[in-house]
Amino acid sequence: MKLALDAMGGDFAPATNVEGARLALERLANLEKIYLVGDEAALKRQCDACGLSGSHVEIIHAPEVVTMEESGLMAVRQKKRSSMSVAVDLVKEGACDAVLSAGNTGAAVAASTVKLRLLPGVRRAGIATQLPNEYGVCNVMDTGANPDARASHLVGYAVMAAVLVQYMYGKAEPKVGLMSNGTEECKGNDFSKETLKLFRQLEGDGKLPFHFLGNVEGHDLFEKELDVVVTDGFTGNVLLKTCEATAKTFSKWLKREIMKSYVRRAGALLMQGAFRSLKKTLSADQTGGSPLLGVNGVSIIAHGRANSTAIFNAIRIAEGMHENSVNPRIVEALADMGNIPAEYDLPR
C-alpha cells in the first residue's frame, strides 16, 4: 500500500506525523511507501531529526495549510495547494491507495468527498468511530460527516460499517443497532421512527446483510454486544465528544481524589498496572483514526491531538482497509441489497 499523509495536519504537526510514519514503515509489512505532504523544508528537518530516510518515504511540497478554524468546503475551494488537498489528490490520481489527515475534520471530509467522489450505490459518506465496550469495540457511524442525514443514509451507514467489521475484524454476522432514546419501537423522534420502519421493512424482505437489533440507547454502547450503532452525524458527533470529555474528566477527578491522602497514594502505586491498562483501553490513540466510509478511496481522519502512536495506528487501519478490499466489498453489499424505497430518501 502507498499512503499520502497530510504531514501538516494536527495540533503537533509535523513532528508527530513524521514520527508516526517512521513507526509505520518499521512495523507494517504491507506498507510500501509514504508520501509526506507539506512544507518541504520543515519536513526535511523533521525527517533528519527522527532518522527517517530512504526510498520508502518521499516529500511532496505543499505550501498551504488548512487551519482548524476554517470552513471545510471553503478551504478545499480556496486552498488547492494545501497539504490536505494535495494529499487527497495523490489518491485521486492513483499514485496512492489511501490518505490520512489529523487536520480540520470538515475539510478532510469535503476534500475526500469532492475529489474522490462516492462509491457506486453510496448516498452519503460517513465517519465510523470505534468506542470500547464490554465485548470489544462498537463502531458508531456517523460521527460528524453528515449532520442532516436521511433514513436511507443510515441504512447505507449500517451496511458500510458492517462490511468494515466483517472483513477487518472477522465478525461473520455483525450486530447493528439504531441509536434512539429507548429500546421500545414506539420511542424516538420522527426521524428515528422512520429509519426504524425502513430497517424493519428491509429486514422483512431479507435484504439486510447483518443482524439488526432494533433501537439501542446510549448505555448500550458500552454494555451490550454491539458491533455497529448508526445515527445522524449531528447526534453522533455530540455523543463522541461527550464520551471523550467524560473519560478525560473522570481521569482528572480520580487523580485529584488519589492525591488527597498518603494512604490513597500508596494504594494507587499498587494499582498502577490496572490504571495503565484502563488508560490504554480508553485512549483514542489506540484506534488512531476513523475511516470515512463511502468515498472512492481509503480516507482516514485522525483527531487533532493525535500523537505518533495515534498516527501509526491510523496508518494501520488504512493498511487493513486496503488489504481487505473493504471498498469493493461495500459496493458488492449495497448492490446485493438493491434499491431503497424512494420515500425514505427524502429530506427531513
mmCIF file of C-alpha atoms in Angstrom:
data_model
loop_
_atom_site.group_PDB
_atom_site.id
_atom_site.type_symbol
_atom_site.label_atom_id
_atom_site.label_comp_id
_atom_site.label_asym_id
_atom_site.label_seq_id
_atom_site.Cartn_x
_atom_site.Cartn_y
_atom_site.Cartn_z
ATOM 1 C CA MET A 1 0.000 0.000 0.000
ATOM 2 C CA LYS A 2 1.083 3.553 -0.734
ATOM 3 C CA LEU A 3 -0.166 6.242 1.656
ATOM 4 C CA ALA A 4 -0.453 10.021 1.342
ATOM 5 C CA LEU A 5 -0.027 11.662 4.756
ATOM 6 C CA ASP A 6 -1.123 15.245 5.386
ATOM 7 C CA ALA A 7 2.016 15.910 7.400
ATOM 8 C CA MET A 8 0.934 19.425 8.422
ATOM 9 C CA GLY A 9 -2.433 18.387 9.869
ATOM 10 C CA GLY A 10 -2.953 18.236 13.636
ATOM 11 C CA ASP A 11 -2.027 20.175 16.750
ATOM 12 C CA PHE A 12 1.510 18.746 16.930
ATOM 13 C CA ALA A 13 2.391 18.609 13.242
ATOM 14 C CA PRO A 14 4.689 17.872 11.616
ATOM 15 C CA ALA A 15 6.639 16.118 14.417
ATOM 16 C CA THR A 16 4.013 13.539 15.392
ATOM 17 C CA ASN A 17 3.107 12.796 11.780
ATOM 18 C CA VAL A 18 6.688 12.158 10.728
ATOM 19 C CA GLU A 19 7.393 10.005 13.788
ATOM 20 C CA GLY A 20 4.168 8.067 13.233
ATOM 21 C CA ALA A 21 5.199 7.491 9.617
ATOM 22 C CA ARG A 22 8.568 6.157 10.784
ATOM 23 C CA LEU A 23 6.879 3.713 13.150
ATOM 24 C CA ALA A 24 4.508 2.535 10.427
ATOM 25 C CA LEU A 25 7.286 1.933 7.900
ATOM 26 C CA GLU A 26 9.163 -0.103 10.504
ATOM 27 C CA ARG A 27 6.219 -2.236 11.638
ATOM 28 C CA LEU A 28 3.723 -2.644 8.775
ATOM 29 C CA ALA A 29 4.840 -5.247 6.268
ATOM 30 C CA ASN A 30 2.403 -4.257 3.514
ATOM 31 C CA LEU A 31 3.183 -0.539 3.648
ATOM 32 C CA GLU A 32 5.246 0.090 0.518
ATOM 33 C CA LYS A 33 5.677 3.857 0.668
ATOM 34 C CA ILE A 34 4.550 7.027 2.472
ATOM 35 C CA TYR A 35 4.302 10.401 0.791
ATOM 36 C CA LEU A 36 4.745 13.174 3.362
ATOM 37 C CA VAL A 37 2.799 16.179 2.093
ATOM 38 C CA GLY A 38 3.548 19.669 3.439
ATOM 39 C CA ASP A 39 6.229 22.318 3.745
ATOM 40 C CA GLU A 40 9.310 20.709 2.210
ATOM 41 C CA ALA A 41 11.914 22.455 4.357
ATOM 42 C CA ALA A 42 10.077 21.740 7.614
ATOM 43 C CA LEU A 43 9.539 18.099 6.680
ATOM 44 C CA LYS A 44 13.181 17.593 5.722
ATOM 45 C CA ARG A 45 14.273 18.957 9.103
ATOM 46 C CA GLN A 46 11.824 16.675 10.910
ATOM 47 C CA CYS A 47 12.840 13.624 8.911
ATOM 48 C CA ASP A 48 16.502 14.286 9.712
ATOM 49 C CA ALA A 49 15.640 14.708 13.394
ATOM 50 C CA CYS A 50 13.939 11.318 13.683
ATOM 51 C CA GLY A 51 16.126 9.420 11.227
ATOM 52 C CA LEU A 52 13.509 8.875 8.545
ATOM 53 C CA SER A 53 15.001 8.416 5.091
ATOM 54 C CA GLY A 54 15.215 6.021 2.158
ATOM 55 C CA SER A 55 13.160 5.018 -0.860
ATOM 56 C CA HIS A 56 10.081 4.217 1.241
ATOM 57 C CA VAL A 57 9.417 7.875 2.022
ATOM 58 C CA GLU A 58 9.012 10.865 -0.282
ATOM 59 C CA ILE A 59 8.258 14.516 0.486
ATOM 60 C CA ILE A 60 5.671 16.307 -1.672
ATOM 61 C CA HIS A 61 5.792 20.077 -1.257
ATOM 62 C CA ALA A 62 2.526 21.834 -0.402
ATOM 63 C CA PRO A 63 2.896 25.468 0.707
ATOM 64 C CA GLU A 64 -0.543 25.967 2.305
ATOM 65 C CA VAL A 65 -2.129 24.586 5.495
ATOM 66 C CA VAL A 66 -5.811 24.299 6.380
ATOM 67 C CA THR A 67 -6.327 25.571 9.929
ATOM 68 C CA MET A 68 -8.829 24.129 12.389
ATOM 69 C CA GLU A 69 -10.927 27.320 12.323
ATOM 70 C CA GLU A 70 -11.574 27.365 8.568
ATOM 71 C CA SER A 71 -14.760 26.255 6.842
ATOM 72 C CA GLY A 72 -14.110 22.828 5.373
ATOM 73 C CA LEU A 73 -15.640 23.329 1.937
ATOM 74 C CA MET A 74 -14.242 26.849 1.567
ATOM 75 C CA ALA A 75 -10.767 25.610 2.478
ATOM 76 C CA VAL A 76 -10.951 22.970 -0.239
ATOM 77 C CA ARG A 77 -12.049 25.546 -2.797
ATOM 78 C CA GLN A 78 -9.624 28.318 -1.829
ATOM 79 C CA LYS A 79 -6.532 26.375 -0.739
ATOM 80 C CA LYS A 80 -5.933 23.988 -3.608
ATOM 81 C CA ARG A 81 -2.224 23.751 -2.694
ATOM 82 C CA SER A 82 -2.830 22.886 0.950
ATOM 83 C CA SER A 83 -1.188 19.765 2.347
ATOM 84 C CA MET A 84 -4.635 18.221 2.820
ATOM 85 C CA SER A 85 -5.834 18.856 -0.744
ATOM 86 C CA VAL A 86 -2.570 17.722 -2.322
ATOM 87 C CA ALA A 87 -2.611 14.526 -0.224
ATOM 88 C CA VAL A 88 -6.131 13.673 -1.380
ATOM 89 C CA ASP A 89 -5.139 14.468 -4.981
ATOM 90 C CA LEU A 90 -2.476 11.738 -4.782
ATOM 91 C CA VAL A 91 -5.236 9.192 -4.160
ATOM 92 C CA LYS A 92 -7.461 10.727 -6.837
ATOM 93 C CA GLU A 93 -4.637 10.452 -9.390
ATOM 94 C CA GLY A 94 -3.905 6.826 -8.450
ATOM 95 C CA ALA A 95 -0.433 7.484 -7.056
ATOM 96 C CA CYS A 96 -1.583 6.409 -3.566
ATOM 97 C CA ASP A 97 -4.074 3.911 -2.179
ATOM 98 C CA ALA A 98 -5.017 5.819 0.974
ATOM 99 C CA VAL A 99 -4.894 9.248 2.588
ATOM 100 C CA LEU A 100 -4.608 10.218 6.247
ATOM 101 C CA SER A 101 -5.086 13.605 7.917
ATOM 102 C CA ALA A 102 -5.269 14.772 11.528
ATOM 103 C CA GLY A 103 -6.284 18.237 10.383
ATOM 104 C CA ASN A 104 -9.626 20.012 10.070
ATOM 105 C CA THR A 105 -12.271 17.248 10.009
ATOM 106 C CA GLY A 106 -14.722 19.226 7.904
ATOM 107 C CA ALA A 107 -12.048 19.958 5.330
ATOM 108 C CA ALA A 108 -10.912 16.316 5.278
ATOM 109 C CA VAL A 109 -14.498 15.171 4.671
ATOM 110 C CA ALA A 110 -15.063 17.821 1.997
ATOM 111 C CA ALA A 111 -11.770 17.156 0.206
ATOM 112 C CA SER A 112 -12.287 13.386 0.165
ATOM 113 C CA THR A 113 -15.933 13.619 -0.906
ATOM 114 C CA VAL A 114 -15.441 16.288 -3.579
ATOM 115 C CA LYS A 115 -12.218 14.948 -5.062
ATOM 116 C CA LEU A 116 -12.646 11.169 -4.700
ATOM 117 C CA ARG A 117 -16.440 11.092 -5.172
ATOM 118 C CA LEU A 118 -18.686 8.390 -3.719
ATOM 119 C CA LEU A 119 -18.577 4.657 -4.307
ATOM 120 C CA PRO A 120 -21.343 3.257 -6.544
ATOM 121 C CA GLY A 121 -24.548 2.837 -4.532
ATOM 122 C CA VAL A 122 -23.458 5.147 -1.689
ATOM 123 C CA ARG A 123 -25.795 8.057 -0.944
ATOM 124 C CA ARG A 124 -23.664 9.775 1.710
ATOM 125 C CA ALA A 125 -20.238 9.140 3.208
ATOM 126 C CA GLY A 126 -19.968 8.815 6.987
ATOM 127 C CA ILE A 127 -17.275 8.643 9.659
ATOM 128 C CA ALA A 128 -17.052 5.365 11.594
ATOM 129 C CA THR A 129 -15.502 5.767 15.060
ATOM 130 C CA GLN A 130 -14.666 2.944 17.453
ATOM 131 C CA LEU A 131 -15.692 3.080 21.111
ATOM 132 C CA PRO A 132 -14.581 0.425 23.637
ATOM 133 C CA ASN A 133 -17.313 -1.696 25.210
ATOM 134 C CA GLU A 134 -17.689 -4.835 27.332
ATOM 135 C CA TYR A 135 -17.413 -7.093 24.282
ATOM 136 C CA GLY A 136 -14.609 -5.366 22.405
ATOM 137 C CA VAL A 137 -15.468 -2.300 20.334
ATOM 138 C CA CYS A 138 -18.564 -0.645 18.941
ATOM 139 C CA ASN A 139 -18.367 1.298 15.676
ATOM 140 C CA VAL A 140 -20.512 4.442 15.787
ATOM 141 C CA MET A 141 -21.459 5.893 12.411
ATOM 142 C CA ASP A 142 -21.834 8.727 11.519
ATOM 143 C CA THR A 143 -19.782 10.853 13.946
ATOM 144 C CA GLY A 144 -19.695 14.102 12.027
ATOM 145 C CA ALA A 145 -19.659 13.909 8.228
ATOM 146 C CA ASN A 146 -23.388 14.354 7.567
ATOM 147 C CA PRO A 147 -25.395 16.182 10.272
ATOM 148 C CA ASP A 148 -28.679 16.239 8.315
ATOM 149 C CA ALA A 149 -28.997 12.577 7.389
ATOM 150 C CA ARG A 150 -31.978 10.800 5.861
ATOM 151 C CA ALA A 151 -33.302 7.354 6.681
ATOM 152 C CA SER A 152 -31.712 5.891 3.539
ATOM 153 C CA HIS A 153 -28.330 7.297 4.593
ATOM 154 C CA LEU A 154 -28.438 5.426 7.910
ATOM 155 C CA VAL A 155 -29.146 2.153 6.146
ATOM 156 C CA GLY A 156 -26.094 2.826 3.981
ATOM 157 C CA TYR A 157 -24.047 3.578 7.091
ATOM 158 C CA ALA A 158 -25.123 0.277 8.613
ATOM 159 C CA VAL A 159 -24.150 -1.704 5.528
ATOM 160 C CA MET A 160 -20.766 0.017 5.157
ATOM 161 C CA ALA A 161 -19.838 -0.272 8.838
ATOM 162 C CA ALA A 162 -20.995 -3.913 8.918
ATOM 163 C CA VAL A 163 -18.723 -4.690 5.956
ATOM 164 C CA LEU A 164 -15.838 -2.985 7.790
ATOM 165 C CA VAL A 165 -16.486 -5.090 10.893
ATOM 166 C CA GLN A 166 -16.879 -8.290 8.909
ATOM 167 C CA TYR A 167 -13.706 -8.068 6.851
ATOM 168 C CA MET A 168 -11.446 -6.013 9.117
ATOM 169 C CA TYR A 169 -12.346 -7.604 12.449
ATOM 170 C CA GLY A 170 -13.608 -11.043 11.470
ATOM 171 C CA LYS A 171 -17.233 -10.796 12.667
ATOM 172 C CA ALA A 172 -19.244 -13.100 10.392
ATOM 173 C CA GLU A 173 -22.628 -11.594 11.341
ATOM 174 C CA PRO A 174 -22.194 -8.056 12.710
ATOM 175 C CA LYS A 175 -24.753 -6.865 15.251
ATOM 176 C CA VAL A 176 -26.201 -3.468 14.327
ATOM 177 C CA GLY A 177 -28.381 -1.094 16.370
ATOM 178 C CA LEU A 178 -30.149 2.210 15.711
ATOM 179 C CA MET A 179 -29.474 4.985 18.241
ATOM 180 C CA SER A 180 -32.632 6.169 19.981
ATOM 181 C CA ASN A 181 -33.831 7.293 23.414
ATOM 182 C CA GLY A 182 -35.339 3.918 24.256
ATOM 183 C CA THR A 183 -35.313 0.331 23.007
ATOM 184 C CA GLU A 184 -39.096 0.208 22.556
ATOM 185 C CA GLU A 185 -40.150 0.626 18.935
ATOM 186 C CA CYS A 186 -42.533 3.427 19.879
ATOM 187 C CA LYS A 187 -39.650 5.543 21.228
ATOM 188 C CA GLY A 188 -37.679 8.168 19.335
ATOM 189 C CA ASN A 189 -38.334 11.258 17.243
ATOM 190 C CA ASP A 190 -39.984 11.224 13.812
ATOM 191 C CA PHE A 191 -36.650 10.678 12.074
ATOM 192 C CA SER A 192 -35.592 7.680 14.172
ATOM 193 C CA LYS A 193 -39.057 6.116 13.878
ATOM 194 C CA GLU A 194 -38.991 6.486 10.104
ATOM 195 C CA THR A 195 -35.494 4.998 9.995
ATOM 196 C CA LEU A 196 -36.526 2.057 12.180
ATOM 197 C CA LYS A 197 -39.500 1.422 9.891
ATOM 198 C CA LEU A 198 -37.150 1.274 6.891
ATOM 199 C CA PHE A 199 -34.778 -1.138 8.666
ATOM 200 C CA ARG A 200 -37.702 -3.399 9.598
ATOM 201 C CA GLN A 201 -39.032 -3.338 6.039
ATOM 202 C CA LEU A 202 -35.662 -4.333 4.595
ATOM 203 C CA GLU A 203 -35.233 -6.946 7.319
ATOM 204 C CA GLY A 204 -38.615 -8.459 6.442
ATOM 205 C CA ASP A 205 -37.565 -8.618 2.781
ATOM 206 C CA GLY A 206 -34.339 -10.412 3.761
ATOM 207 C CA LYS A 207 -32.122 -7.630 2.402
ATOM 208 C CA LEU A 208 -30.030 -6.711 5.462
ATOM 209 C CA PRO A 209 -26.512 -8.236 5.395
ATOM 210 C CA PHE A 210 -26.231 -8.122 9.210
ATOM 211 C CA HIS A 211 -28.156 -8.905 12.377
ATOM 212 C CA PHE A 212 -30.349 -5.911 13.187
ATOM 213 C CA LEU A 213 -31.068 -5.420 16.922
ATOM 214 C CA GLY A 214 -33.510 -2.517 16.600
ATOM 215 C CA ASN A 215 -33.322 0.553 18.809
ATOM 216 C CA VAL A 216 -30.458 0.909 21.279
ATOM 217 C CA GLU A 217 -29.752 3.526 23.953
ATOM 218 C CA GLY A 218 -26.638 5.426 24.978
ATOM 219 C CA HIS A 219 -25.619 2.992 27.717
ATOM 220 C CA ASP A 220 -25.865 0.069 25.262
ATOM 221 C CA LEU A 221 -22.778 1.421 23.510
ATOM 222 C CA PHE A 222 -20.711 0.176 26.437
ATOM 223 C CA GLU A 223 -22.817 -2.586 27.989
ATOM 224 C CA LYS A 224 -24.331 -4.501 25.058
ATOM 225 C CA GLU A 225 -22.739 -6.736 22.452
ATOM 226 C CA LEU A 226 -22.907 -4.305 19.539
ATOM 227 C CA ASP A 227 -20.620 -4.068 16.537
ATOM 228 C CA VAL A 228 -22.260 -1.040 14.892
ATOM 229 C CA VAL A 229 -24.569 1.763 16.020
ATOM 230 C CA VAL A 230 -25.918 4.155 13.401
ATOM 231 C CA THR A 231 -27.147 7.705 13.854
ATOM 232 C CA ASP A 232 -27.022 11.068 12.088
ATOM 233 C CA GLY A 233 -23.745 12.986 12.106
ATOM 234 C CA PHE A 234 -25.013 15.689 14.471
ATOM 235 C CA THR A 235 -26.058 13.232 17.183
ATOM 236 C CA GLY A 236 -23.001 11.054 16.605
ATOM 237 C CA ASN A 237 -20.581 13.952 16.923
ATOM 238 C CA VAL A 238 -22.185 15.184 20.160
ATOM 239 C CA LEU A 239 -22.122 11.615 21.508
ATOM 240 C CA LEU A 240 -18.458 11.122 20.604
ATOM 241 C CA LYS A 241 -17.263 14.382 22.142
ATOM 242 C CA THR A 242 -19.294 13.727 25.287
ATOM 243 C CA CYS A 243 -17.668 10.310 25.675
ATOM 244 C CA GLU A 244 -14.186 11.748 25.122
ATOM 245 C CA ALA A 245 -14.757 14.534 27.646
ATOM 246 C CA THR A 246 -16.234 12.118 30.205
ATOM 247 C CA ALA A 247 -13.184 9.839 30.044
ATOM 248 C CA LYS A 248 -10.799 12.791 30.324
ATOM 249 C CA THR A 249 -12.681 14.406 33.217
ATOM 250 C CA PHE A 250 -13.037 11.113 35.097
ATOM 251 C CA SER A 251 -9.263 10.656 34.912
ATOM 252 C CA LYS A 252 -8.738 14.161 36.298
ATOM 253 C CA TRP A 253 -11.190 13.577 39.148
ATOM 254 C CA LEU A 254 -9.590 10.234 40.005
ATOM 255 C CA LYS A 255 -6.102 11.802 40.209
ATOM 256 C CA ARG A 256 -7.459 14.584 42.417
ATOM 257 C CA GLU A 257 -9.016 12.127 44.863
ATOM 258 C CA ILE A 258 -5.890 9.940 44.954
ATOM 259 C CA MET A 259 -3.700 12.908 45.872
ATOM 260 C CA LYS A 260 -5.811 13.777 48.930
ATOM 261 C CA SER A 261 -4.062 11.331 51.272
ATOM 262 C CA TYR A 262 -0.900 9.261 51.638
ATOM 263 C CA VAL A 263 -2.947 6.074 52.040
ATOM 264 C CA ARG A 264 -4.658 6.661 48.693
ATOM 265 C CA ARG A 265 -1.319 7.386 47.029
ATOM 266 C CA ALA A 266 0.123 4.159 48.388
ATOM 267 C CA GLY A 267 -2.896 2.248 47.105
ATOM 268 C CA ALA A 268 -2.542 3.896 43.729
ATOM 269 C CA LEU A 269 1.030 2.618 43.460
ATOM 270 C CA LEU A 270 -0.275 -0.927 43.864
ATOM 271 C CA MET A 271 -2.894 -0.230 41.179
ATOM 272 C CA GLN A 272 -0.505 1.203 38.584
ATOM 273 C CA GLY A 273 -0.846 -1.779 36.271
ATOM 274 C CA ALA A 274 -4.639 -1.586 36.316
ATOM 275 C CA PHE A 275 -4.570 2.178 35.706
ATOM 276 C CA ARG A 276 -2.233 1.760 32.727
ATOM 277 C CA SER A 277 -4.463 -0.904 31.193
ATOM 278 C CA LEU A 278 -7.563 1.218 31.689
ATOM 279 C CA LYS A 279 -5.869 4.271 30.185
ATOM 280 C CA LYS A 280 -4.884 2.247 27.149
ATOM 281 C CA THR A 281 -8.438 0.936 26.733
ATOM 282 C CA LEU A 282 -9.942 4.419 26.891
ATOM 283 C CA SER A 283 -7.293 6.169 24.797
ATOM 284 C CA ALA A 284 -8.310 7.290 21.307
ATOM 285 C CA ASP A 285 -4.654 6.870 20.330
ATOM 286 C CA GLN A 286 -5.103 3.086 20.261
ATOM 287 C CA THR A 287 -7.642 3.440 17.469
ATOM 288 C CA GLY A 288 -5.724 6.249 15.819
ATOM 289 C CA GLY A 289 -8.170 7.312 13.163
ATOM 290 C CA SER A 290 -11.716 6.937 11.879
ATOM 291 C CA PRO A 291 -12.439 5.744 8.331
ATOM 292 C CA LEU A 292 -14.565 7.984 6.137
ATOM 293 C CA LEU A 293 -16.620 5.190 4.611
ATOM 294 C CA GLY A 294 -18.327 5.637 1.266
ATOM 295 C CA VAL A 295 -15.707 7.589 -0.695
ATOM 296 C CA ASN A 296 -13.908 6.083 -3.676
ATOM 297 C CA GLY A 297 -10.614 5.577 -1.894
ATOM 298 C CA VAL A 298 -9.373 4.867 1.616
ATOM 299 C CA SER A 299 -9.604 8.065 3.684
ATOM 300 C CA ILE A 300 -8.733 8.080 7.383
ATOM 301 C CA ILE A 301 -9.383 11.027 9.696
ATOM 302 C CA ALA A 302 -7.328 11.235 12.913
ATOM 303 C CA HIS A 303 -8.130 13.531 15.825
ATOM 304 C CA GLY A 304 -6.316 16.859 16.031
ATOM 305 C CA ARG A 305 -4.457 15.911 19.234
ATOM 306 C CA ALA A 306 -3.061 12.736 17.664
ATOM 307 C CA ASN A 307 0.392 11.693 18.839
ATOM 308 C CA SER A 308 2.817 9.459 16.944
ATOM 309 C CA THR A 309 1.130 6.299 18.305
ATOM 310 C CA ALA A 310 -2.232 7.509 17.011
ATOM 311 C CA ILE A 311 -0.764 8.270 13.578
ATOM 312 C CA PHE A 312 0.803 4.799 13.447
ATOM 313 C CA ASN A 313 -2.497 3.142 14.373
ATOM 314 C CA ALA A 314 -4.396 5.251 11.840
ATOM 315 C CA ILE A 315 -1.984 4.087 9.124
ATOM 316 C CA ARG A 316 -2.529 0.521 10.337
ATOM 317 C CA ILE A 317 -6.283 0.923 9.804
ATOM 318 C CA ALA A 318 -5.706 2.306 6.306
ATOM 319 C CA GLU A 319 -3.495 -0.677 5.513
ATOM 320 C CA GLY A 320 -6.144 -3.074 6.816
ATOM 321 C CA MET A 321 -8.903 -1.498 4.729
ATOM 322 C CA HIS A 322 -6.754 -1.653 1.609
ATOM 323 C CA GLU A 323 -5.522 -5.214 2.137
ATOM 324 C CA ASN A 324 -9.033 -6.499 2.916
ATOM 325 C CA SER A 325 -10.631 -4.739 -0.073
ATOM 326 C CA VAL A 326 -13.242 -3.064 2.136
ATOM 327 C CA ASN A 327 -14.409 -0.603 -0.526
ATOM 328 C CA PRO A 328 -15.109 -3.184 -3.268
ATOM 329 C CA ARG A 329 -16.961 -5.284 -0.694
ATOM 330 C CA ILE A 330 -19.078 -2.259 0.268
ATOM 331 C CA VAL A 331 -20.058 -1.815 -3.383
ATOM 332 C CA GLU A 332 -20.997 -5.510 -3.590
ATOM 333 C CA ALA A 333 -23.065 -5.403 -0.381
ATOM 334 C CA LEU A 334 -25.023 -2.323 -1.462
ATOM 335 C CA ALA A 335 -25.672 -3.799 -4.903
ATOM 336 C CA ASP A 336 -26.945 -7.043 -3.368
ATOM 337 C CA MET A 337 -29.338 -5.126 -1.112
ATOM 338 C CA GLY A 338 -30.992 -3.388 -4.060
ATOM 339 C CA ASN A 339 -32.935 -0.142 -4.185
ATOM 340 C CA ILE A 340 -34.380 1.592 -1.133
ATOM 341 C CA PRO A 341 -37.976 2.875 -1.429
ATOM 342 C CA ALA A 342 -37.892 6.462 -2.701
ATOM 343 C CA GLU A 343 -39.896 7.915 0.188
ATOM 344 C CA TYR A 344 -37.056 7.134 2.610
ATOM 345 C CA ASP A 345 -34.605 9.222 0.593
ATOM 346 C CA LEU A 346 -36.480 12.497 1.081
ATOM 347 C CA PRO A 347 -35.119 15.384 3.186
ATOM 348 C CA ARG A 348 -36.376 15.654 6.751
#
